[in-house]
Amino acid sequence: MTTTKSAQFDQKAATSTPSHKEAPPSEIIVAKHANLVQEDPYRPTPQSVSTVRRLKEAAKCMLPDSLFLSMLHHKRIGRYPNLLRPATFNEKILQRNLRPDPRYISLTDKLSVREYIAAKIGEKHLIPLISAPEVFTREVFDALPGSFVMKANHGSTFVEIVRDKSETSFEKLQLLAGQWLSTEFYYVARERHYRTIKPRIFFEQLLLDQSGQIPADYKLHCFGGRPGRPIIYILVISDRFGKATHGDVYDVDWNHLDVAIGYYKRSAKPAPRPKNLASVLDIAATLCEDFDYVRVDLYAPDNQVFFGELTFTPGAGVLPFTPDSIDYEWGKLLG
C-alpha cells in the first residue's frame, strides 16, 4: 500500500464522515494517551515515552487518519494494509474506523446502548446501573454503595473496580474521572465513531460470581450477514483484573482452539464448558442479527448472562492473531 493510495482513501473517507474537531495541541494529545489510558492487551495503547519519542508521537498526531492507521498496522501486524482492496479481518476493520456506520455511535456509547440491549434481549441482562451523574460530586460519591464499578462511556479500558469503598476516596476517583473525561479516545487509534460520543462517568453494580470473583469476560466474535446462525468464535478472558490473566479461544462446541487473539497468553488447558453456553450463544446471535459482524461482550456467572458491550472495531484494526492466517480466514467471513 503506497502513501499516495492511503491518502486518497482518507480523502474519500472524509467526505462520508463528519469533519474532525480541531485537534488540541499535539503534545497534549500524546501526554494524555501515553499516561491516562490504561493498558489493555486487546488493543494498542501508547506507553510512557521519552521526550524524543513524545515528539515523534506528536508528529504522528498530525498525520491523516489512513496514513496513521497504515503505519500503526505495519507496526502491530508487520505489514502495510491494503485499504482500497481489503482482504484481512484487520484491513476490513480499518475501513470501519475510517467510514463507520452511523449506528456505531450510539451502540458503542456504553450508556446509550443500554436502551438497545433492553429492547433486544430484556433488562434482566443489563448489569444494574447505580448512577450516571452529569457531574461527579462528593454527594454522588457518598450515595454510592460499599462496592461498585466506575466506568466511562466513551472508550475502552476506562474501568475502576471498587470492592471496598472505605479503601478509596472521592478525591482519588474524581481525579481518575477527570482524566478519563479529558481523554478524546478517537486520537488513540482513529476510530472515528468515538468522536461524537459525549463523555460521561457512570457507576454499575460490581458483578461477582458465587465464589466472590469477577467473572470471566466472554468476547464473542459474531459473523452474521448470512442465512441461519452466525459463525461465532469465543475469546474468554479469565482473571482480567488479576495477575494470572489468560485469553483462550473456543468454537461454539467449546473446542479449545490453538489460536491467540491480541496479546493474551493462552491457558495450558481449557476451562470447563459453561453450563449456560447455549444461552450465551443465543443472546450473542440475537445481538448480531442487525450486523454482518460485531463483537458481543458478555458475562456468564452462575448460570446468568449479563451484557458488557458491543464492539464494531475490535483492536482498532491492528489486532495480532496467532497464527497470522486467522487474519485472512476471518477476513473472508467478514465479506
Coordinates of C-alpha atoms in Angstrom, one line a residue:
M1 CA 0.0 0.0 0.0
T2 CA 1.6 3.3 -1.0
T3 CA 1.3 6.6 0.8
T4 CA -0.5 8.1 -2.2
K5 CA -3.2 5.4 -2.2
S6 CA -3.6 5.7 1.5
A7 CA -4.0 9.5 1.4
Q8 CA -6.5 9.1 -1.5
F9 CA -8.6 6.7 0.6
D10 CA -8.6 9.1 3.5
Q11 CA -9.7 12.0 1.4
K12 CA -12.6 9.8 0.1
A13 CA -13.5 8.6 3.5
A14 CA -13.6 12.1 4.9
T15 CA -16.4 13.0 2.6
S16 CA -18.7 10.4 4.2
T17 CA -18.0 11.3 7.8
P18 CA -18.2 14.5 9.9
S19 CA -15.2 16.7 9.8
H20 CA -12.7 16.4 12.6
K21 CA -12.9 18.6 15.6
E22 CA -10.0 21.0 15.8
A23 CA -7.2 18.9 17.4
P24 CA -5.8 20.0 20.7
P25 CA -2.0 20.7 20.7
S26 CA -0.4 17.5 19.6
E27 CA 1.9 17.2 22.7
I28 CA -1.2 17.3 24.9
I29 CA -2.8 14.5 22.9
V30 CA 0.3 12.4 23.3
A31 CA 0.6 13.1 27.0
K32 CA -3.0 12.1 27.6
H33 CA -2.8 8.9 25.7
A34 CA 0.6 7.9 27.0
N35 CA -0.4 8.3 30.6
L36 CA -4.1 8.2 31.1
V37 CA -5.5 5.3 29.0
Q38 CA -5.0 2.1 30.9
E39 CA -3.1 -0.8 29.2
D40 CA -5.3 -3.4 27.6
P41 CA -3.6 -6.4 25.9
Y42 CA -6.5 -6.5 23.4
R43 CA -5.8 -3.1 21.8
P44 CA -2.9 -0.8 21.1
T45 CA -2.2 1.6 24.0
P46 CA 0.6 4.2 24.0
Q47 CA 3.1 3.8 26.8
S48 CA 5.2 6.3 28.8
V49 CA 7.8 7.6 26.5
S50 CA 11.0 9.8 26.3
T51 CA 11.0 13.4 25.1
V52 CA 12.3 12.4 21.7
R53 CA 9.7 9.7 21.4
R54 CA 7.0 12.1 22.6
L55 CA 7.9 14.5 19.8
K56 CA 7.7 11.6 17.2
E57 CA 4.3 10.6 18.5
A58 CA 3.2 14.2 18.4
A59 CA 4.1 14.4 14.8
K60 CA 2.1 11.2 14.1
C61 CA -1.0 13.0 15.5
M62 CA -0.8 15.4 12.6
L63 CA -1.0 12.6 10.0
P64 CA -4.2 11.9 8.0
D65 CA -6.2 9.0 9.6
S66 CA -5.5 6.5 6.9
L67 CA -1.7 7.1 6.9
F68 CA -1.6 6.9 10.7
L69 CA -3.5 3.6 10.6
S70 CA -1.3 2.2 7.9
M71 CA 1.7 2.9 10.0
L72 CA 0.1 1.5 13.1
H73 CA -1.0 -1.6 11.3
H74 CA 2.6 -2.1 10.0
K75 CA 4.0 -1.7 13.5
R76 CA 1.5 -4.1 15.1
I77 CA 0.8 -6.7 12.3
G78 CA 4.1 -6.5 10.4
R79 CA 2.8 -5.4 7.0
Y80 CA 1.1 -2.4 5.5
P81 CA -2.6 -2.8 4.9
N82 CA -4.5 -2.6 1.6
L83 CA -7.2 -0.1 2.4
L84 CA -8.5 0.0 -1.2
R85 CA -9.0 -3.8 -1.6
P86 CA -9.0 -5.1 2.0
A87 CA -8.8 -8.9 2.4
T88 CA -7.9 -9.5 6.0
F89 CA -10.1 -9.0 9.1
N90 CA -7.9 -6.2 10.3
E91 CA -7.9 -4.4 7.0
K92 CA -11.7 -4.5 6.9
I93 CA -11.9 -3.2 10.5
L94 CA -9.6 -0.3 9.5
Q95 CA -12.2 0.6 6.8
R96 CA -14.8 0.7 9.6
N97 CA -12.5 3.1 11.6
L98 CA -12.5 5.4 8.6
R99 CA -16.0 5.0 7.4
P100 CA -18.1 3.9 10.4
D101 CA -21.8 3.0 10.1
P102 CA -23.7 5.9 11.9
R103 CA -25.3 3.2 14.1
Y104 CA -22.0 2.6 15.7
I105 CA -22.0 5.8 17.7
S106 CA -25.0 5.2 20.0
L107 CA -24.3 1.4 20.2
T108 CA -20.6 2.0 21.2
D109 CA -21.6 4.5 23.8
K110 CA -21.8 2.3 26.9
L111 CA -24.7 4.3 28.3
S112 CA -27.0 4.8 25.3
V113 CA -26.5 1.1 24.2
R114 CA -28.4 0.0 27.3
E115 CA -31.8 1.0 25.7
Y116 CA -31.0 -1.0 22.6
I117 CA -30.0 -4.1 24.7
A118 CA -33.1 -3.8 26.9
A119 CA -35.3 -3.9 23.7
K120 CA -33.4 -6.8 22.1
I121 CA -32.9 -9.2 25.0
G122 CA -34.5 -7.6 28.1
E123 CA -33.4 -5.5 31.0
K124 CA -32.6 -8.6 33.1
H125 CA -29.4 -9.0 31.1
L126 CA -28.1 -5.5 31.9
I127 CA -25.7 -5.0 34.8
P128 CA -27.7 -2.8 37.3
L129 CA -26.9 0.9 36.9
I130 CA -26.3 2.7 40.1
S131 CA -25.8 6.2 38.9
A132 CA -24.9 8.2 35.7
P133 CA -24.4 11.7 37.0
E134 CA -23.9 14.7 34.8
V135 CA -21.2 15.8 37.3
F136 CA -19.3 13.5 39.7
T137 CA -19.6 15.3 43.1
R138 CA -18.9 14.3 46.7
E139 CA -22.7 13.8 47.1
V140 CA -22.7 11.3 44.3
F141 CA -19.7 9.5 45.9
D142 CA -21.4 9.5 49.4
A143 CA -24.5 7.9 47.9
L144 CA -22.6 5.0 46.3
P145 CA -22.8 1.6 47.9
G146 CA -19.9 -0.2 49.6
S147 CA -18.8 -1.8 46.3
F148 CA -19.2 -0.8 42.7
V149 CA -17.5 -0.3 39.3
M150 CA -16.8 3.2 37.9
K151 CA -16.7 3.4 34.1
A152 CA -16.6 6.0 31.3
N153 CA -18.9 5.5 28.3
H154 CA -16.6 6.8 25.5
G155 CA -13.7 4.4 25.2
S156 CA -12.0 1.2 26.1
T157 CA -10.3 0.3 29.4
F158 CA -12.0 3.1 31.4
V159 CA -12.8 0.8 34.3
E160 CA -12.1 1.1 38.1
I161 CA -13.2 -1.7 40.3
V162 CA -14.0 -0.8 43.9
R163 CA -14.5 -3.8 46.2
D164 CA -14.5 -1.7 49.4
K165 CA -15.4 1.9 49.2
S166 CA -13.7 2.6 52.5
E167 CA -10.3 1.9 50.8
T168 CA -10.7 4.6 48.2
S169 CA -11.7 8.3 48.4
F170 CA -13.8 10.8 46.5
E171 CA -10.6 12.7 45.6
K172 CA -8.9 9.7 44.1
L173 CA -12.0 8.8 41.9
Q174 CA -12.6 12.4 41.0
L175 CA -9.0 12.7 39.7
L176 CA -9.4 9.5 37.7
A177 CA -12.8 10.5 36.3
G178 CA -11.3 13.9 35.3
Q179 CA -8.5 12.1 33.4
W180 CA -10.9 9.9 31.6
L181 CA -13.3 12.7 30.6
S182 CA -10.5 14.8 29.2
T183 CA -9.2 12.0 27.0
E184 CA -10.6 12.1 23.5
F185 CA -10.5 8.4 22.6
Y186 CA -10.6 9.0 18.9
Y187 CA -6.9 10.0 19.0
V188 CA -5.7 6.7 20.3
A189 CA -6.4 4.7 17.1
R190 CA -8.5 7.0 14.9
E191 CA -11.8 5.1 15.4
R192 CA -14.0 7.9 14.0
H193 CA -17.3 6.8 15.6
Y194 CA -15.8 7.7 19.0
R195 CA -15.5 11.4 18.1
T196 CA -19.1 12.4 18.8
I197 CA -19.8 10.4 21.9
K198 CA -20.3 12.8 24.8
P199 CA -18.0 11.6 27.7
R200 CA -19.9 10.5 30.8
I201 CA -18.9 8.8 34.1
F202 CA -21.3 6.1 35.4
F203 CA -21.4 3.5 38.1
E204 CA -22.6 -0.1 37.9
Q205 CA -23.1 -2.8 40.4
L206 CA -19.9 -4.9 41.0
L207 CA -20.6 -8.2 39.3
L208 CA -19.3 -11.2 41.2
D209 CA -19.9 -14.9 41.0
Q210 CA -20.8 -17.2 43.9
S211 CA -17.1 -17.5 44.9
G212 CA -16.8 -13.7 45.1
Q213 CA -14.6 -13.5 42.0
I214 CA -15.1 -11.2 39.0
P215 CA -16.5 -13.5 36.2
A216 CA -14.6 -14.2 33.0
D217 CA -15.1 -11.8 30.1
Y218 CA -16.7 -13.6 27.1
K219 CA -15.9 -11.7 23.9
L220 CA -17.9 -13.4 21.1
H221 CA -16.8 -12.5 17.6
C222 CA -20.0 -12.9 15.6
F223 CA -20.1 -13.1 11.8
G224 CA -23.6 -12.7 10.5
G225 CA -25.0 -11.4 7.3
R226 CA -25.9 -14.9 6.0
P227 CA -28.9 -17.2 6.4
G228 CA -29.0 -19.3 9.6
R229 CA -27.0 -19.0 12.7
P230 CA -24.0 -16.6 12.7
I231 CA -20.4 -18.0 12.8
I232 CA -19.2 -17.4 16.4
Y233 CA -15.7 -17.6 18.0
I234 CA -15.5 -17.0 21.7
L235 CA -12.5 -15.3 23.4
V236 CA -12.6 -16.0 27.1
I237 CA -10.5 -13.7 29.2
S238 CA -10.0 -15.0 32.7
D239 CA -8.7 -13.1 35.7
R240 CA -8.7 -10.0 33.7
F241 CA -8.0 -7.7 36.6
G242 CA -5.7 -10.1 38.4
K243 CA -2.2 -11.4 38.0
A244 CA -3.0 -14.6 36.1
T245 CA -4.8 -13.2 33.0
H246 CA -5.3 -15.6 30.1
G247 CA -7.2 -15.4 26.8
D248 CA -8.5 -18.6 25.3
V249 CA -10.4 -19.1 22.0
Y250 CA -13.2 -21.6 21.7
D251 CA -15.6 -22.5 18.9
V252 CA -19.4 -22.9 19.6
D253 CA -18.8 -26.5 20.7
W254 CA -16.3 -25.4 23.3
N255 CA -13.3 -26.9 21.4
H256 CA -10.2 -25.1 22.7
L257 CA -8.6 -23.7 19.6
D258 CA -4.9 -23.3 19.1
V259 CA -5.4 -19.6 18.4
A260 CA -4.3 -16.4 20.2
I261 CA -6.0 -13.0 19.8
G262 CA -4.3 -9.9 20.8
Y263 CA -1.6 -10.2 23.5
Y264 CA -3.3 -12.5 25.9
K265 CA -1.5 -15.7 26.8
R266 CA -3.3 -19.0 26.1
S267 CA -4.1 -21.3 29.0
A268 CA -2.4 -24.7 29.2
K269 CA -5.8 -26.4 29.4
P270 CA -9.3 -25.4 28.6
A271 CA -11.8 -24.1 31.1
P272 CA -14.8 -26.3 31.9
R273 CA -17.7 -25.9 29.4
P274 CA -20.1 -23.4 30.8
K275 CA -23.5 -24.8 31.8
N276 CA -25.2 -21.9 30.2
L277 CA -23.2 -21.9 27.0
A278 CA -26.4 -22.3 24.9
S279 CA -27.9 -19.1 26.5
V280 CA -24.6 -17.2 25.9
L281 CA -24.6 -18.2 22.2
D282 CA -28.4 -17.5 21.8
I283 CA -28.0 -14.0 23.2
A284 CA -24.9 -13.2 21.1
A285 CA -26.8 -14.4 18.0
T286 CA -29.7 -12.2 18.8
L287 CA -27.5 -9.1 19.3
C288 CA -25.7 -9.7 16.0
E289 CA -28.9 -10.0 13.9
D290 CA -28.6 -6.5 12.5
F291 CA -24.9 -6.6 11.6
D292 CA -22.6 -8.6 9.3
Y293 CA -20.0 -8.5 12.2
V294 CA -20.0 -7.4 15.8
R295 CA -18.1 -8.4 18.9
V296 CA -20.6 -9.1 21.7
D297 CA -19.1 -9.0 25.2
L298 CA -21.0 -10.9 27.9
Y299 CA -20.5 -12.2 31.4
A300 CA -22.0 -15.6 32.4
P301 CA -21.7 -16.1 36.2
D302 CA -23.7 -18.8 38.0
N303 CA -26.0 -19.6 35.0
Q304 CA -26.8 -16.0 34.4
V305 CA -25.9 -13.9 31.3
F306 CA -25.1 -10.2 31.5
F307 CA -24.3 -7.7 28.7
G308 CA -20.9 -6.0 28.6
E309 CA -20.6 -4.0 25.4
L310 CA -20.8 -4.1 21.6
T311 CA -17.6 -3.5 19.7
F312 CA -17.6 -2.9 16.0
T313 CA -13.8 -2.2 15.5
P314 CA -12.0 -4.6 17.9
G315 CA -8.4 -3.9 18.4
A316 CA -8.9 -0.8 16.2
G317 CA -8.0 -3.0 13.2
V318 CA -4.5 -3.7 14.4
L319 CA -5.2 -6.8 16.3
P320 CA -2.5 -9.5 16.1
F321 CA -3.6 -13.1 15.5
T322 CA -1.6 -16.2 16.2
P323 CA -1.3 -17.8 13.7
D324 CA -1.4 -14.9 11.3
S325 CA -3.5 -17.0 8.9
I326 CA -6.6 -16.3 11.1
D327 CA -6.5 -12.7 10.0
Y328 CA -7.1 -13.9 6.4
E329 CA -9.7 -16.6 7.4
W330 CA -11.7 -14.1 9.4
G331 CA -11.4 -11.6 6.6
K332 CA -13.3 -14.0 4.3
L333 CA -16.0 -14.3 6.9
L334 CA -16.5 -10.6 7.1
G335 CA -17.4 -10.4 3.5

